[in-house]
Amino acid sequence: MSAGSNQMNVAVIGGEGIGPEVTTQARRVLSWFIAKRSLPVDLTEAAYGLEAYRATGEVLPPESRKVIDAADAILFGATGGAETKEVPIEARKKNTLLKIRKSLDLFANVRPIVTQPGLYEAAPLKARVLEGVDFVIVRELSSGIYFGEPRGIETLPDGSRRGFNTTSYTTAEIRRVARFAFELARTRRGKLCSVDKANVMETGVLWREEVVAMHAAEFPEIELTHMHVDNAAMQVVYRPSQFDVMLTDNIFGDILSDAAAVAAGSLGMLPSASLGPVDATGRRQAIYEPVHGSAPDIAGMGIANPIGSILSVAMLLRMTLGQPEDATLLERAVSDALAGGARTADIVEPGAKPMSTSGMGDAILDALERLAH
Ligand code: NAD
């Protein structure tokens, strides 16, 4: 927020692969709210990834870092893909998305999974399994095996090689994300399922002990259950409607949310928010982005589903811009567009003709116009 005003800054970073394609549609939708609802929001584009590297020799040029640091929120697309091998590993490593999230201390990754009745026909799961699915995966994002040291690939005395990573969690890391999840459950149906691998991993044992202790001390009214991650992987496709808030660590949350995407109809449907701690002024750093990656297999074809990115705008409206009614309006517009038959290739019924990425953007903007009048 600019000093002395309530003007907010949102950085828009398309990134790589289908990132720029879907983010363009999300930006159109956000611009609609800024214009129609007179939201005090400035949008600033920032370069990240292969194109940025080609232009400046840096994956995250200093200009982009400045935009990120001045932002109240970041709307991000995606990163990765085979062609990005043009970027030397060292330049890439300096500024991975993981490092940007870490530099902003984004520890809570929020991934809502909501089924759309309009998509039941096209879904790989039966309608009775999809009925009433509405849950949120809270994934710890700043620690665990993706960051643990030591890590590396070493050559052993016999000439063979050994790759190794470290899973580690401190009580503070577990407690802050657990508190976030308990508080979220309090605002929903009051149920929290904590997922771990306490039967074989020490980090899982500690995770469970901390969650149990916090439950007893601070959140006794929440219905707390525990599940091993292998069972959870089965349950998110077997009976996803049983969940309200699911709390889990970094790698488990990464994997479980892709599995849960089957219930939502496609990976392209899922939004996310990555949130940091609340500071003294009540603000928190945040990145809003679709759950999917750069989808190199369809990048540049104009066929990617932009709904994950567009629903990330709804999360931004709700969680950073403080506009819950606008967020609900946008979610309704997405449901209406789907109910009206809007389909990209990933969610189309067999034999039907899919629309383009921008066609889906048009359909959602049309639905917004209709709802607003
Ligand atoms: P992916 O999410 O990019 O794609 C998986 C599958 O889902 C692909 O078949 C893809 O075409 C499809 N898909 C994904 N998004 C879609 C959309 N919006 N519309 C239609 N179909 C969609 O995962 P991947 O293939 O495992 O990874 C590709 C690259 O993305 C890798 O370099 C990976 O590291 C990176 N990645 C980045 C992020 C991120 O930016 N946050 C997340 C995951 C993976």
GROMACS .gro file of N, CA, C and O in nm, residues 32-33 114-119 269 307 310-311 326-344 347 349 355 359-373:
model
  196
   32TRP      N    1  -1.157  -0.566  -1.484
   32TRP     CA    2  -1.303  -0.543  -1.484
   32TRP      C    3  -1.347  -0.495  -1.345
   32TRP      O    4  -1.421  -0.398  -1.332
   33PHE      N    5  -1.299  -0.563  -1.240
   33PHE     CA    6  -1.337  -0.523  -1.104
   33PHE      C    7  -1.282  -0.385  -1.069
   33PHE      O    8  -1.350  -0.304  -1.005
  114VAL      N    9  -1.326  -2.716  -0.510
  114VAL     CA   10  -1.472  -2.706  -0.513
  114VAL      C   11  -1.520  -2.765  -0.644
  114VAL      O   12  -1.468  -2.729  -0.750
  115THR      N   13  -1.617  -2.855  -0.637
  115THR     CA   14  -1.666  -2.913  -0.762
  115THR      C   15  -1.773  -2.823  -0.824
  115THR      O   16  -1.842  -2.751  -0.754
  116GLN      N   17  -1.783  -2.830  -0.956
  116GLN     CA   18  -1.878  -2.750  -1.031
  116GLN      C   19  -1.982  -2.844  -1.090
  116GLN      O   20  -1.948  -2.925  -1.177
  117PRO      N   21  -2.110  -2.834  -1.047
  117PRO     CA   22  -2.211  -2.923  -1.104
  117PRO      C   23  -2.211  -2.921  -1.257
  117PRO      O   24  -2.234  -3.023  -1.320
  118GLY      N   25  -2.178  -2.806  -1.316
  118GLY     CA   26  -2.175  -2.796  -1.462
  118GLY      C   27  -2.074  -2.890  -1.526
  118GLY      O   28  -2.080  -2.916  -1.646
  119LEU      N   29  -1.979  -2.939  -1.446
  119LEU     CA   30  -1.872  -3.023  -1.503
  119LEU      C   31  -1.888  -3.171  -1.471
  119LEU      O   32  -1.804  -3.252  -1.513
  269MET      N   33  -0.832  -2.600  -1.326
  269MET     CA   34  -0.943  -2.535  -1.254
  269MET      C   35  -0.899  -2.478  -1.119
  269MET      O   36  -0.974  -2.401  -1.059
  307ILE      N   37  -0.920  -2.086  -1.583
  307ILE     CA   38  -1.006  -2.072  -1.464
  307ILE      C   39  -0.925  -2.074  -1.333
  307ILE      O   40  -0.954  -1.998  -1.240
  310ILE      N   41  -0.805  -1.734  -1.297
  310ILE     CA   42  -0.916  -1.640  -1.273
  310ILE      C   43  -0.972  -1.657  -1.131
  310ILE      O   44  -1.001  -1.560  -1.061
  311LEU      N   45  -0.982  -1.784  -1.085
  311LEU     CA   46  -1.029  -1.804  -0.947
  311LEU      C   47  -0.924  -1.758  -0.845
  311LEU      O   48  -0.957  -1.728  -0.730
  326ASP      N   49  -1.720  -0.918  -0.399
  326ASP     CA   50  -1.670  -0.926  -0.537
  326ASP      C   51  -1.613  -1.065  -0.564
  326ASP      O   52  -1.628  -1.120  -0.674
  327ALA      N   53  -1.546  -1.122  -0.464
  327ALA     CA   54  -1.489  -1.258  -0.479
  327ALA      C   55  -1.602  -1.358  -0.506
  327ALA      O   56  -1.593  -1.440  -0.598
  328THR      N   57  -1.710  -1.347  -0.429
  328THR     CA   58  -1.824  -1.438  -0.448
  328THR      C   59  -1.888  -1.416  -0.585
  328THR      O   60  -1.925  -1.512  -0.654
  329LEU      N   61  -1.896  -1.291  -0.626
  329LEU     CA   62  -1.952  -1.260  -0.758
  329LEU      C   63  -1.870  -1.328  -0.868
  329LEU      O   64  -1.926  -1.388  -0.961
  330LEU      N   65  -1.740  -1.320  -0.856
  330LEU     CA   66  -1.654  -1.381  -0.958
  330LEU      C   67  -1.669  -1.533  -0.958
  330LEU      O   68  -1.676  -1.596  -1.065
  331GLU      N   69  -1.674  -1.592  -0.839
  331GLU     CA   70  -1.694  -1.738  -0.832
  331GLU      C   71  -1.827  -1.778  -0.896
  331GLU      O   72  -1.835  -1.879  -0.966
  332ARG      N   73  -1.930  -1.696  -0.873
  332ARG     CA   74  -2.060  -1.725  -0.937
  332ARG      C   75  -2.051  -1.711  -1.088
  332ARG      O   76  -2.111  -1.790  -1.163
  333ALA      N   77  -1.976  -1.612  -1.133
  333ALA     CA   78  -1.963  -1.591  -1.278
  333ALA      C   79  -1.894  -1.712  -1.342
  333ALA      O   80  -1.933  -1.756  -1.451
  334VAL      N   81  -1.793  -1.766  -1.275
  334VAL     CA   82  -1.725  -1.885  -1.328
  334VAL      C   83  -1.824  -2.002  -1.334
  334VAL      O   84  -1.834  -2.072  -1.436
  335SER      N   85  -1.900  -2.023  -1.227
  335SER     CA   86  -1.999  -2.132  -1.225
  335SER      C   87  -2.104  -2.112  -1.334
  335SER      O   88  -2.141  -2.206  -1.404
  336ASP      N   89  -2.149  -1.987  -1.352
  336ASP     CA   90  -2.251  -1.959  -1.454
  336ASP      C   91  -2.196  -1.986  -1.594
  336ASP      O   92  -2.265  -2.044  -1.678
  337ALA      N   93  -2.071  -1.944  -1.618
  337ALA     CA   94  -2.011  -1.966  -1.750
  337ALA      C   95  -2.003  -2.117  -1.777
  337ALA      O   96  -2.035  -2.164  -1.887
  338LEU      N   97  -1.964  -2.193  -1.676
  338LEU     CA   98  -1.954  -2.339  -1.693
  338LEU      C   99  -2.094  -2.400  -1.713
  338LEU      O  100  -2.114  -2.486  -1.799
  339ALA      N  101  -2.190  -2.353  -1.632
  339ALA     CA  102  -2.327  -2.405  -1.646
  339ALA      C  103  -2.382  -2.373  -1.784
  339ALA      O  104  -2.463  -2.449  -1.839
  340GLY      N  105  -2.337  -2.261  -1.842
  340GLY     CA  106  -2.382  -2.221  -1.975
  340GLY      C  107  -2.309  -2.295  -2.087
  340GLY      O  108  -2.329  -2.266  -2.204
  341GLY      N  109  -2.215  -2.384  -2.049
  341GLY     CA  110  -2.149  -2.467  -2.150
  341GLY      C  111  -2.010  -2.422  -2.191
  341GLY      O  112  -1.950  -2.481  -2.282
  342ALA      N  113  -1.955  -2.319  -2.126
  342ALA     CA  114  -1.819  -2.276  -2.162
  342ALA      C  115  -1.720  -2.386  -2.125
  342ALA      O  116  -1.718  -2.432  -2.010
  343ARG      N  117  -1.638  -2.428  -2.221
  343ARG     CA  118  -1.545  -2.539  -2.199
  343ARG      C  119  -1.414  -2.517  -2.274
  343ARG      O  120  -1.416  -2.495  -2.395
  344THR      N  121  -1.303  -2.528  -2.203
  344THR     CA  122  -1.175  -2.540  -2.272
  344THR      C  123  -1.149  -2.690  -2.294
  344THR      O  124  -1.224  -2.775  -2.243
  347ILE      N  125  -1.174  -2.975  -2.022
  347ILE     CA  126  -1.298  -3.007  -1.951
  347ILE      C  127  -1.415  -3.029  -2.047
  347ILE      O  128  -1.531  -3.030  -2.005
  349GLU      N  129  -1.676  -3.213  -2.302
  349GLU     CA  130  -1.734  -3.347  -2.317
  349GLU      C  131  -1.685  -3.405  -2.449
  349GLU      O  132  -1.663  -3.331  -2.546
  355MET      N  133  -1.348  -2.425  -2.643
  355MET     CA  134  -1.316  -2.286  -2.675
  355MET      C  135  -1.170  -2.257  -2.638
  355MET      O  136  -1.103  -2.338  -2.573
  359GLY      N  137  -1.142  -1.728  -2.520
  359GLY     CA  138  -1.287  -1.750  -2.528
  359GLY      C  139  -1.344  -1.775  -2.390
  359GLY      O  140  -1.453  -1.726  -2.356
  360MET      N  141  -1.273  -1.851  -2.307
  360MET     CA  142  -1.319  -1.873  -2.169
  360MET      C  143  -1.316  -1.741  -2.091
  360MET      O  144  -1.407  -1.712  -2.012
  361GLY      N  145  -1.212  -1.660  -2.114
  361GLY     CA  146  -1.207  -1.527  -2.050
  361GLY      C  147  -1.330  -1.445  -2.089
  361GLY      O  148  -1.396  -1.383  -2.004
  362ASP      N  149  -1.365  -1.447  -2.217
  362ASP     CA  150  -1.483  -1.373  -2.266
  362ASP      C  151  -1.609  -1.423  -2.196
  362ASP      O  152  -1.694  -1.343  -2.153
  363ALA      N  153  -1.623  -1.558  -2.188
  363ALA     CA  154  -1.745  -1.616  -2.130
  363ALA      C  155  -1.760  -1.574  -1.984
  363ALA      O  156  -1.872  -1.545  -1.938
  364ILE      N  157  -1.650  -1.569  -1.911
  364ILE     CA  158  -1.658  -1.530  -1.769
  364ILE      C  159  -1.686  -1.380  -1.755
  364ILE      O  160  -1.765  -1.338  -1.671
  365LEU      N  161  -1.626  -1.301  -1.842
  365LEU     CA  162  -1.656  -1.156  -1.838
  365LEU      C  163  -1.802  -1.130  -1.875
  365LEU      O  164  -1.868  -1.045  -1.814
  366ASP      N  165  -1.855  -1.205  -1.973
  366ASP     CA  166  -1.997  -1.190  -2.009
  366ASP      C  167  -2.085  -1.225  -1.889
  366ASP      O  168  -2.183  -1.156  -1.859
  367ALA      N  169  -2.049  -1.336  -1.822
  367ALA     CA  170  -2.127  -1.378  -1.704
  367ALA      C  171  -2.121  -1.271  -1.595
  367ALA      O  172  -2.221  -1.242  -1.529
  368LEU      N  173  -2.005  -1.210  -1.578
  368LEU     CA  174  -1.991  -1.102  -1.478
  368LEU      C  175  -2.082  -0.985  -1.513
  368LEU      O  176  -2.151  -0.930  -1.426
  369GLU      N  177  -2.082  -0.947  -1.641
  369GLU     CA  178  -2.168  -0.836  -1.686
  369GLU      C  179  -2.314  -0.867  -1.656
  369GLU      O  180  -2.387  -0.781  -1.606
  370ARG      N  181  -2.353  -0.991  -1.684
  370ARG     CA  182  -2.494  -1.029  -1.662
  370ARG      C  183  -2.528  -1.022  -1.513
  370ARG      O  184  -2.631  -0.971  -1.473
  371LEU      N  185  -2.438  -1.075  -1.430
  371LEU     CA  186  -2.464  -1.077  -1.286
  371LEU      C  187  -2.465  -0.937  -1.226
  371LEU      O  188  -2.535  -0.911  -1.128
  372ALA      N  189  -2.385  -0.848  -1.285
  372ALA     CA  190  -2.372  -0.714  -1.227
  372ALA      C  191  -2.493  -0.627  -1.261
  372ALA      O  192  -2.510  -0.519  -1.203
  373HIS      N  193  -2.576  -0.671  -1.358
  373HIS     CA  194  -2.692  -0.588  -1.399
  373HIS      C  195  -2.824  -0.642  -1.345
  373HIS      O  196  -2.833  -0.751  -1.300
   0.00000   0.00000   0.00000
